[in-house]
Short mmCIF file of C-alpha atoms in Angstrom, two decimals:
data_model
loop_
_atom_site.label_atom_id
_atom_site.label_comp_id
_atom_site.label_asym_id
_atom_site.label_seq_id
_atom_site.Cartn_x
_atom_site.Cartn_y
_atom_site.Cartn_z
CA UNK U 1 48.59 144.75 -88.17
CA UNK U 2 45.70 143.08 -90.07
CA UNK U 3 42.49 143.69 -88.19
CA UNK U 4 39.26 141.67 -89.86
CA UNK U 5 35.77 142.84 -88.95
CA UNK U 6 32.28 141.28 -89.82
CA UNK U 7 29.11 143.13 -89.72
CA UNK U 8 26.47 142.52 -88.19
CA UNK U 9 27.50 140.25 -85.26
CA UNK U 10 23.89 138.48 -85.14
CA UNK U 11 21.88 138.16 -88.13
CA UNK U 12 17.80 136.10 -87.98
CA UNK U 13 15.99 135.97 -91.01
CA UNK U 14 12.60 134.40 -92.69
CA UNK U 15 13.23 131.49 -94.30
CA UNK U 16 13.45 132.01 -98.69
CA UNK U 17 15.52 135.59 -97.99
CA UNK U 18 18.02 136.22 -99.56
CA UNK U 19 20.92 138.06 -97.57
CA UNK U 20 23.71 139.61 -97.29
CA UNK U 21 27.10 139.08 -94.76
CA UNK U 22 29.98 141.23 -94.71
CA UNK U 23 33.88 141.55 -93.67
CA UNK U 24 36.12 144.13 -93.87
CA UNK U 25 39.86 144.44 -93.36
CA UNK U 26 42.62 146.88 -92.70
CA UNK U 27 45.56 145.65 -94.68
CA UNK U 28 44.97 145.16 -98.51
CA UNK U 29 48.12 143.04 -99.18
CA UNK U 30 46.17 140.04 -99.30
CA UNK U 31 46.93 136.18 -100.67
CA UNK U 32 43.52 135.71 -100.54
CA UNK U 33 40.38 135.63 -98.87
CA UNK U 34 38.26 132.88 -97.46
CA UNK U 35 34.60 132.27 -96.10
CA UNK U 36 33.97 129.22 -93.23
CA UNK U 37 30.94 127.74 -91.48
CA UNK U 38 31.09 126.94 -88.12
CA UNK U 39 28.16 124.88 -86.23
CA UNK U 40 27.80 125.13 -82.57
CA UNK U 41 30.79 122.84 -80.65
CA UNK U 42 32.34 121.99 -84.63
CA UNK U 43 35.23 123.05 -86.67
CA UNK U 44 35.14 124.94 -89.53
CA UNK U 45 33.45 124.36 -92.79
CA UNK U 46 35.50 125.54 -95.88
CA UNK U 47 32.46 127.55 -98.15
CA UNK U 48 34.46 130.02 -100.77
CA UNK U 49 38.10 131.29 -101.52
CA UNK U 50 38.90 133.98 -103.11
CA UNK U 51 42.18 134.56 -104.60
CA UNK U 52 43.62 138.16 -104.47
CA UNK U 53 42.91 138.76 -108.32
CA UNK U 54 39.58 137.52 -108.34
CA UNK U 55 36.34 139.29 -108.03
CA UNK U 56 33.85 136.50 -106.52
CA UNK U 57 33.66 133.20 -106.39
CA UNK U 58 30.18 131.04 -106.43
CA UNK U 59 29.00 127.90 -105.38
CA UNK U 60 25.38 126.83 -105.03
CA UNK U 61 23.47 129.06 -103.46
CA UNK U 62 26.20 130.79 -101.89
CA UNK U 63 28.22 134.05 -103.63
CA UNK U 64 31.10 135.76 -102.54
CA UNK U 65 32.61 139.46 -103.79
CA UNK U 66 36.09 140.89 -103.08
CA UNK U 67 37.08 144.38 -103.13
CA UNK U 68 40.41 144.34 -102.11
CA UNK U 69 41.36 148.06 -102.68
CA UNK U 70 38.40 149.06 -100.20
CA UNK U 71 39.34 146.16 -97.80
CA UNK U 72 35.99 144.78 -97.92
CA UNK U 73 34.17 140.95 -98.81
CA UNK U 74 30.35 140.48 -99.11
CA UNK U 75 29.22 136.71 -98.65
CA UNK U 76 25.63 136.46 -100.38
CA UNK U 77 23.00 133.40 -99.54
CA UNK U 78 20.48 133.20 -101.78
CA UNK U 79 16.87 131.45 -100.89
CA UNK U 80 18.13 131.02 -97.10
CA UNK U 81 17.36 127.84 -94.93
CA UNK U 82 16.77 126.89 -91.73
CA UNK U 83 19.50 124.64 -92.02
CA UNK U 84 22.01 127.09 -93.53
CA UNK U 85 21.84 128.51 -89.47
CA UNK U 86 25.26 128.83 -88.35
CA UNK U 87 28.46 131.39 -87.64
CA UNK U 88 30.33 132.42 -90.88
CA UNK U 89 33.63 133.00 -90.33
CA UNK U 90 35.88 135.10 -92.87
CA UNK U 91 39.16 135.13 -92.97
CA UNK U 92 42.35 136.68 -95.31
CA UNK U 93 45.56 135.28 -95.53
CA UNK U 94 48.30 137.23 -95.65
CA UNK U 95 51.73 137.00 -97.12
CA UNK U 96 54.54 134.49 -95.82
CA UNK U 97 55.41 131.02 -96.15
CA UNK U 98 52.70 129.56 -94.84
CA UNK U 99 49.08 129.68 -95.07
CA UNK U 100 48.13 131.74 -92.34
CA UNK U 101 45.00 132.86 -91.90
CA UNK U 102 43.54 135.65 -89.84
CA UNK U 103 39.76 135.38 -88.76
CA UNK U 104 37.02 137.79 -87.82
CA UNK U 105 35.00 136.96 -84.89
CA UNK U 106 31.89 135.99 -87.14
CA UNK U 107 28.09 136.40 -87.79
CA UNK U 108 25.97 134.20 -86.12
CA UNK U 109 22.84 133.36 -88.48
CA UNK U 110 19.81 132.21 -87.50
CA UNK U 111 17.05 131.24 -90.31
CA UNK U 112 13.68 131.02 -89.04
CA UNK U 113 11.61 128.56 -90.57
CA UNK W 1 33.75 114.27 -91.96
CA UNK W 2 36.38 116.51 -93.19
CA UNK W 3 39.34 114.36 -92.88
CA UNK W 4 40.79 115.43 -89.97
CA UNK W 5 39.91 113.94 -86.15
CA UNK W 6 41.05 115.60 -83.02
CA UNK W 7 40.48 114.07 -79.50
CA UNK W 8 39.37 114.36 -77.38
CA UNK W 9 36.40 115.75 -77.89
CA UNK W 10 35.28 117.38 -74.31
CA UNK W 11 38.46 117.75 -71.76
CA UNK W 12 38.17 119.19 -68.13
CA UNK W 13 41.84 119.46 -66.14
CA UNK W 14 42.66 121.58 -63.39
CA UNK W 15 45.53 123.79 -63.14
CA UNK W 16 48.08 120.88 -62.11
CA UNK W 17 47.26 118.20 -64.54
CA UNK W 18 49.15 117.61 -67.44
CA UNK W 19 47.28 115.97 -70.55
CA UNK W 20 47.30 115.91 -74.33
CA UNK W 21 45.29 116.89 -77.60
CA UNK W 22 45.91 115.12 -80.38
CA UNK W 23 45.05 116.00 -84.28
CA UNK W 24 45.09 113.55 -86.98
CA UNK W 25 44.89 114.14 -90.80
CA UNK W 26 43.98 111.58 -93.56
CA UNK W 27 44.34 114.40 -96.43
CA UNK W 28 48.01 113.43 -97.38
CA UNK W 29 48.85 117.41 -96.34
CA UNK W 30 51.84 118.49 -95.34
CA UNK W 31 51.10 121.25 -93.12
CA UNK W 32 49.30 121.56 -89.78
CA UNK W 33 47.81 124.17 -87.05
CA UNK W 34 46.77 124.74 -84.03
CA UNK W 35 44.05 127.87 -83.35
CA UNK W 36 42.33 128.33 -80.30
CA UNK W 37 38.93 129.80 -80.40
CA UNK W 38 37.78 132.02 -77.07
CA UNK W 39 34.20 133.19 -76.73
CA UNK W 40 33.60 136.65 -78.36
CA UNK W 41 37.19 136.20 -79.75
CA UNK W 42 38.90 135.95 -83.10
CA UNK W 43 40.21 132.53 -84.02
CA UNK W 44 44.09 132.56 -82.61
CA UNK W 45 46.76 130.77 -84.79
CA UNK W 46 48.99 129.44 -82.03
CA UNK W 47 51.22 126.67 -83.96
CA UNK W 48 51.90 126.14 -87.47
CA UNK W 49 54.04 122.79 -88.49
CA UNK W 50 55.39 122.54 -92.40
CA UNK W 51 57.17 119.36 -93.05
CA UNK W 52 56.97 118.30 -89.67
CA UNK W 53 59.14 121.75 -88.39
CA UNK W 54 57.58 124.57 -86.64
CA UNK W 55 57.52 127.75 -88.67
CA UNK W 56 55.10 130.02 -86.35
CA UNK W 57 55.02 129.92 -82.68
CA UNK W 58 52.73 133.00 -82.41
CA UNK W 59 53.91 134.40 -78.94
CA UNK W 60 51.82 131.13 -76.98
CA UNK W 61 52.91 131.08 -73.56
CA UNK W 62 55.38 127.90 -72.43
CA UNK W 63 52.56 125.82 -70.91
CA UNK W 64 51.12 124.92 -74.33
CA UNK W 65 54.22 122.78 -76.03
CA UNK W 66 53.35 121.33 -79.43
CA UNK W 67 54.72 118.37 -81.34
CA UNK W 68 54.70 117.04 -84.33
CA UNK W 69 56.33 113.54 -85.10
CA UNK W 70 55.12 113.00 -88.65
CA UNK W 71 52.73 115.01 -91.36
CA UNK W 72 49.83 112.96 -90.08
CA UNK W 73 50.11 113.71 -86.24
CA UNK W 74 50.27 116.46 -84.30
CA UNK W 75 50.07 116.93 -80.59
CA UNK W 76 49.56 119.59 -78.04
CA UNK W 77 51.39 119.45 -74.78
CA UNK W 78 49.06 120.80 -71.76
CA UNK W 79 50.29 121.35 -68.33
CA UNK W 80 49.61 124.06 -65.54
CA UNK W 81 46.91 125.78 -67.70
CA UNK W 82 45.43 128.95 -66.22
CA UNK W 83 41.51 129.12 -66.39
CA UNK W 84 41.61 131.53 -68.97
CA UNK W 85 42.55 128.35 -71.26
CA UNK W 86 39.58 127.50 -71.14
CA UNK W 87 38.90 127.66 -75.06
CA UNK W 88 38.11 125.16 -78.00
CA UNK W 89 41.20 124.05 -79.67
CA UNK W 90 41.12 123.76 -83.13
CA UNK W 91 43.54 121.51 -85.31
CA UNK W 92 43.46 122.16 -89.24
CA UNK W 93 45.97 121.13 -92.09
CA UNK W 94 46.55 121.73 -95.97
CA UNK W 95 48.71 121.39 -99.15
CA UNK W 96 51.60 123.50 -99.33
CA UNK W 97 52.06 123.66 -102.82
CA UNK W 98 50.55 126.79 -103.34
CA UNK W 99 49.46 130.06 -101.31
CA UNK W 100 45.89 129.26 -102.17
CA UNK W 101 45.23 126.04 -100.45
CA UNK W 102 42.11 125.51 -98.30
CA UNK W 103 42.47 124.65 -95.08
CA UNK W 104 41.08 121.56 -93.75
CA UNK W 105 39.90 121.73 -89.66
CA UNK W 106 38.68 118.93 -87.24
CA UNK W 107 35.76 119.31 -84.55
CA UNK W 108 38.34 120.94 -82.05
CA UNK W 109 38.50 119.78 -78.39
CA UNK W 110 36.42 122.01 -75.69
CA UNK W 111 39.07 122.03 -73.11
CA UNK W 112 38.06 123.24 -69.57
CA UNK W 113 40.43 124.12 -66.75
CA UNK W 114 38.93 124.46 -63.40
#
């Protein structure tokens, strides 16, 4: 059974550092893997995917790695914000006919201005 | 705004009612979900609708009874929830052309049961 972990749980910062999230999982038969935002009382914010044979993916500010033989994911902010304060949420899909994703239970950021 | 609206947005039942949540996409996808997110919990894939039919009922107990009439709609059927409910329900939908489609998710509805 795929199990998906992110350390640390609770993450506050100085605003301008750069940091680093991370995710692990059990089962390396991945589709791909996938990196959300989540605001307080919101739905989820689509930041990165990841497909199985790629490496990392980056947009803006944001960069994220994939190691998929060590089960592990590293979601990089560079130059951190107040307003990049949320939970990330990662998540792998696994295989099947659907898109089916299974989450981890998040870091909650908090960027101190 | 990411194209798909769920209401509504606060709900508070108690354990006899029976009421509603309904998801709508504008993203012309073809498939659709249903998580629920607990406190301190994982996000929970309870439904998953392709083409309109069900193709994951992930062991959700018979008091939770989803429908989908078209690609654009979907619906989910509460009635004699237990507290434990209590969660925020989160709709999202995507393409199903390929494996790697992102998936698309609404605000959710905070659902209460007293």
């Amino acid at each position: 059974k795929q199990e998906v972990t992110q350390i640390p749980a609770a993450l506050s910062v100085p605003e301008g550092e750069n940091l680093v999230l991370n995710c692990s999982f059990t089962d390396s038969a991945i589709y791909n893997l996938q990196w959300f935002r989540q605001d307080p009382g919101k739905g989820l914010t689509s930041l990165l995917l990841i497909q199985s044979s790629q490496r990392e993916q980056t947009s803006g500010r944001l960069n994220a790695s994939l190691d998929k033989s060590s089960g592990r994911s590293t979601l990089y902010i560079a130059a951190s914000q107040p307003g990049d304060s949320a939970t990330y949420l990662c998540a792998v899909m696994r295989g099947g006919a659907t898109n089916k994703l299974i989450f981890g239970t998040g870091t909650l950021l908090a960027v101190q201005p | 705004e990411t194209g798909v609206t769920q209401t509504p947005r606060h709900l508070v039942m108690g354990m006899t009612n029976k009421k509603s949540l309904k998801c709508e996409q504008h993203l012309g996808h073809n498939a659709m979900y249903w998580y629920k997110q607990s406190a301190k919990k994982p996000l929970e894939l309870m439904f998953v609708y392709s083409l309109e039919e069900r193709v994951e009922n992930n062991s959700v107990p018979s008091r939770f009874s989803p429908e989908c009439p078209n690609s654009s709609h979907l619906f989910l059927h509460l009635h004699t929830l237990q507290p434990e409910d209590s969660a925020l329900y989160l709709c999202a939908s995507s393409g199903i052309q390929e494996l790697n489609e992102k998936l698309f998710f609404g605000s959710g509805t905070q659902l209460s049961v007293l």
